[in-house]
JSON list of C-alpha atoms in Angstrom, two decimals:
[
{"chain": "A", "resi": 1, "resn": "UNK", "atom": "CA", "xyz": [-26.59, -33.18, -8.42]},
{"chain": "A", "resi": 2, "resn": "UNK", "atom": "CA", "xyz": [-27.64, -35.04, -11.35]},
{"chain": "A", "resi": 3, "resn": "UNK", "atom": "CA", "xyz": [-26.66, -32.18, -13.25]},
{"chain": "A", "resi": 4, "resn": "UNK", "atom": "CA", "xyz": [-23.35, -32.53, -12.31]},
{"chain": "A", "resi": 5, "resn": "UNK", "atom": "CA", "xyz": [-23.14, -35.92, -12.97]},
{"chain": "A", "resi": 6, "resn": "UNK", "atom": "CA", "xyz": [-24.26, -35.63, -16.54]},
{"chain": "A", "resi": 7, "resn": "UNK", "atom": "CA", "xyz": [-21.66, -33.24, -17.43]},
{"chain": "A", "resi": 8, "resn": "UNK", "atom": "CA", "xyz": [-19.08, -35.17, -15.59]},
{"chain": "A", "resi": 9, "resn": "UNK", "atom": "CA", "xyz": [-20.20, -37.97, -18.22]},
{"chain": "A", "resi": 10, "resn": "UNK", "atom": "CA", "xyz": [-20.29, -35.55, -21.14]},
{"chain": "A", "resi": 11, "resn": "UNK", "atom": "CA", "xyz": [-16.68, -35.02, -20.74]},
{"chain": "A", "resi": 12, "resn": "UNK", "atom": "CA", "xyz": [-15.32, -38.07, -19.83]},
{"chain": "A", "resi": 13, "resn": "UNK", "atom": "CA", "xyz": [-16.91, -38.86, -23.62]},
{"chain": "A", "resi": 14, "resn": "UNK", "atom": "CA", "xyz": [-15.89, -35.46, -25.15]},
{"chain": "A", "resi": 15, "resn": "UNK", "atom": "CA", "xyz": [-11.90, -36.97, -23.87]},
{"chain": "A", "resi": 16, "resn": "UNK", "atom": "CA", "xyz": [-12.25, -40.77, -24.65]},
{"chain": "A", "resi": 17, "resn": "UNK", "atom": "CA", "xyz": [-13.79, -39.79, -28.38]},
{"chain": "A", "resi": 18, "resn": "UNK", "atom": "CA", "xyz": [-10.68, -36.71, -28.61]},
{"chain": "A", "resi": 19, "resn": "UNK", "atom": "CA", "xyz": [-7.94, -39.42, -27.80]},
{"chain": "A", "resi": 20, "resn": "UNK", "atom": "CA", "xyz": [-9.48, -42.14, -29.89]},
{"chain": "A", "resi": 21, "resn": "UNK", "atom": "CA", "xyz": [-9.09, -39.59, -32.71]},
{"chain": "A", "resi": 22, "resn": "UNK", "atom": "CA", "xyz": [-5.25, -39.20, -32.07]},
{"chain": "A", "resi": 23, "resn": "UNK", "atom": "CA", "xyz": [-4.91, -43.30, -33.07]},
{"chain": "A", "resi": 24, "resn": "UNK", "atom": "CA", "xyz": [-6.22, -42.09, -36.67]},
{"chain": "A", "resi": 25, "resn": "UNK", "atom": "CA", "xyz": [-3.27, -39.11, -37.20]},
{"chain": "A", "resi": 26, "resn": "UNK", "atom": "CA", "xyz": [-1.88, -38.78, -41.19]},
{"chain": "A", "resi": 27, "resn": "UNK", "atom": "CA", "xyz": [1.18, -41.51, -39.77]},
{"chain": "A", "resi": 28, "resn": "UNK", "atom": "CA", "xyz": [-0.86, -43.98, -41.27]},
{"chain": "A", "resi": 29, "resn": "UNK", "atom": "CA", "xyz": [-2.99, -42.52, -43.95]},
{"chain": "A", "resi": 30, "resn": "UNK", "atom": "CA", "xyz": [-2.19, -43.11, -47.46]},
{"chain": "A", "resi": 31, "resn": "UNK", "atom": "CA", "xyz": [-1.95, -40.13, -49.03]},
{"chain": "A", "resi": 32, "resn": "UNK", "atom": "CA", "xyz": [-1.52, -39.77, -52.98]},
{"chain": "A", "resi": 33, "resn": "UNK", "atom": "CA", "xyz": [-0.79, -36.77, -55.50]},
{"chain": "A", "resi": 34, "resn": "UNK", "atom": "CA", "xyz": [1.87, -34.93, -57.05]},
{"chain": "A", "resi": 35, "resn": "UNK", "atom": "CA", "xyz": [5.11, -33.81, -55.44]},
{"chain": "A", "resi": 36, "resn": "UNK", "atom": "CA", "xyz": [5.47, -29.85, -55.09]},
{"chain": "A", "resi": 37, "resn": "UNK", "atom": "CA", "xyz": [8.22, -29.33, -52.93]},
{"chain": "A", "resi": 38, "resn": "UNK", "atom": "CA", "xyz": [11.06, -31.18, -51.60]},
{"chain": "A", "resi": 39, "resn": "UNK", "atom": "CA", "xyz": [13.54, -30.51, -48.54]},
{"chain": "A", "resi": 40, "resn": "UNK", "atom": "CA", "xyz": [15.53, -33.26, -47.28]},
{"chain": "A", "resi": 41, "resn": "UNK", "atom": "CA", "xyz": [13.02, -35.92, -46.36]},
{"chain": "A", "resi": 42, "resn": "UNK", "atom": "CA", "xyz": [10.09, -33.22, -45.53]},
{"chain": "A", "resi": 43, "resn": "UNK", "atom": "CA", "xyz": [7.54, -33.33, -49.01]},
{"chain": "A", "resi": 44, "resn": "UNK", "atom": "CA", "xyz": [4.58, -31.34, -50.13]},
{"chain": "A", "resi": 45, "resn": "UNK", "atom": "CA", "xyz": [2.37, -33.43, -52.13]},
{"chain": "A", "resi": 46, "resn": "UNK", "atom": "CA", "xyz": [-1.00, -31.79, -53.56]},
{"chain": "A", "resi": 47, "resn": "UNK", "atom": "CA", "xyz": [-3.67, -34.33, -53.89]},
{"chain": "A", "resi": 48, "resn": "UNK", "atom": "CA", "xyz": [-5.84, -35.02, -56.97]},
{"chain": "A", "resi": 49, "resn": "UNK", "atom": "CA", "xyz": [-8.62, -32.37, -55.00]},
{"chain": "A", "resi": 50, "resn": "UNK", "atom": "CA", "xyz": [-6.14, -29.40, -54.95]},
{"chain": "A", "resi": 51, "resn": "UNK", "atom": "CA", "xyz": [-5.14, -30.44, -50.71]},
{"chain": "A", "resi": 52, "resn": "UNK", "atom": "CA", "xyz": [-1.45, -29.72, -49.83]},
{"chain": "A", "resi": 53, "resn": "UNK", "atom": "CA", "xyz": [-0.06, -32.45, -47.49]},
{"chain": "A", "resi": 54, "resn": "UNK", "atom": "CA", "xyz": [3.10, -32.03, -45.67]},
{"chain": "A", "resi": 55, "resn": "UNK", "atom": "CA", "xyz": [4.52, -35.13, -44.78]},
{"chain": "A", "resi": 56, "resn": "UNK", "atom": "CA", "xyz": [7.89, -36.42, -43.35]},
{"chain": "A", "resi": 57, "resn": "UNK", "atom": "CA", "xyz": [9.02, -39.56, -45.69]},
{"chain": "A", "resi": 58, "resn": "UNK", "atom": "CA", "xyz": [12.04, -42.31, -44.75]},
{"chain": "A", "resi": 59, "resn": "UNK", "atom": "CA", "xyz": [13.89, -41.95, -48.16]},
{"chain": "A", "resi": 60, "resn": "UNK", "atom": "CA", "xyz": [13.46, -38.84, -50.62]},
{"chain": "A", "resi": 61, "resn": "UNK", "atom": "CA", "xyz": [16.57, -38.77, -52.41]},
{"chain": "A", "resi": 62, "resn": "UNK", "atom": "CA", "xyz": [14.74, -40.11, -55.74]},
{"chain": "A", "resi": 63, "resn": "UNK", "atom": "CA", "xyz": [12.04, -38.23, -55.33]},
{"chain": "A", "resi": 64, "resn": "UNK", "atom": "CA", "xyz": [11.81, -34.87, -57.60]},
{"chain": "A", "resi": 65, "resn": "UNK", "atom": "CA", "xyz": [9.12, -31.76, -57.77]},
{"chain": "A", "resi": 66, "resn": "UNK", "atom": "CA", "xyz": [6.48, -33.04, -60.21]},
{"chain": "A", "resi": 67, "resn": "UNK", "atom": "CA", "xyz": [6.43, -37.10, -59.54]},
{"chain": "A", "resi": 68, "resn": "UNK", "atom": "CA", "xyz": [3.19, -38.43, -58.36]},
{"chain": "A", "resi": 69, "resn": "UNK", "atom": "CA", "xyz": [3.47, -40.17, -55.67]},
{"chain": "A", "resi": 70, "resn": "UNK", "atom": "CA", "xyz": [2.10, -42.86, -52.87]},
{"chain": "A", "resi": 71, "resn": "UNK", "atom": "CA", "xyz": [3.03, -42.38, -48.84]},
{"chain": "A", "resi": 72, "resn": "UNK", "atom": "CA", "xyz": [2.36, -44.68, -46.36]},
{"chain": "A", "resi": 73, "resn": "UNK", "atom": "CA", "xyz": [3.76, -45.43, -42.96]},
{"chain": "A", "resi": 74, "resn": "UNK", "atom": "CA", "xyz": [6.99, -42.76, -44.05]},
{"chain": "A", "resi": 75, "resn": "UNK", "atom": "CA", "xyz": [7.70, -45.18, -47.69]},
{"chain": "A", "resi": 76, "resn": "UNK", "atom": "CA", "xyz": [7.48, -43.06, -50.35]},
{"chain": "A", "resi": 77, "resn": "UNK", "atom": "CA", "xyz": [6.88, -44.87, -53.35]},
{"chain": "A", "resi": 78, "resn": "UNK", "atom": "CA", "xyz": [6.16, -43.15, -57.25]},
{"chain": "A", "resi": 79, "resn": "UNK", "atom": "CA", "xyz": [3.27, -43.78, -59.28]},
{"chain": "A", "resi": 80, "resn": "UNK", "atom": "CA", "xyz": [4.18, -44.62, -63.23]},
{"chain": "A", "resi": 81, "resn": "UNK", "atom": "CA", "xyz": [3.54, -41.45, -65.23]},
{"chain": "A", "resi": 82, "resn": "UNK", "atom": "CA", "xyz": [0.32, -41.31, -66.79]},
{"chain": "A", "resi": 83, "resn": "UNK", "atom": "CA", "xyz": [0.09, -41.15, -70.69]},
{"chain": "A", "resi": 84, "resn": "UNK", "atom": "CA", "xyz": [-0.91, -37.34, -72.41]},
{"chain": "A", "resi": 85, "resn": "UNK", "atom": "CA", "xyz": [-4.02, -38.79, -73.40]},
{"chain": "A", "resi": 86, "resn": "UNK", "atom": "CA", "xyz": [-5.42, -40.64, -70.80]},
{"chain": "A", "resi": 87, "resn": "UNK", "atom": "CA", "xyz": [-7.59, -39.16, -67.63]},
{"chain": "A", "resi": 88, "resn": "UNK", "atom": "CA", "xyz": [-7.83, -39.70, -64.47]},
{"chain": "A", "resi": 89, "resn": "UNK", "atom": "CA", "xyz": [-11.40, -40.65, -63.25]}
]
């Protein structure tokens, strides 16, 4: 019986912790990096660690293959171009 119980209580964790992680999805993540594909309002942005990121944006029609750029909450917004002599840290 009390084995029952504490796998009873195992999952009910195992499901709060699994839905709790649903409330942290990509919707509101930042993500940052350079554009490498664009259809409609769907974009591919690879990050500054070489991660590909598809992500679903409000307003694309300025964006362009190559701009770096910052998405939050669906706003795409572009980062100023970096100088050929400068590095990114």
């Amino acid at each position: 019986m009390r084995m029952k119980r504490i796998l009873i209580l195992l999952m009910a964790f195992v499901f709060t912790f699994s839905i709790a992680g649903l409330s942290f999805s990509k919707e509101s993540a930042e993500i940052k990096g350079m554009v490498t594909k664009v259809e409609g309002n769907m974009l591919i942005i690879v990050d500054d660690m070489g991660k590909e990121t598809a992500v679903e944006v409000k307003d694309a029609k300025d964006i362009k293959v190559g701009n770096r750029v910052v998405v939050k909450n669906g706003a795409v917004t572009k980062e100023p171009a970096e100088s050929p002599g400068s590095s990114r840290n």
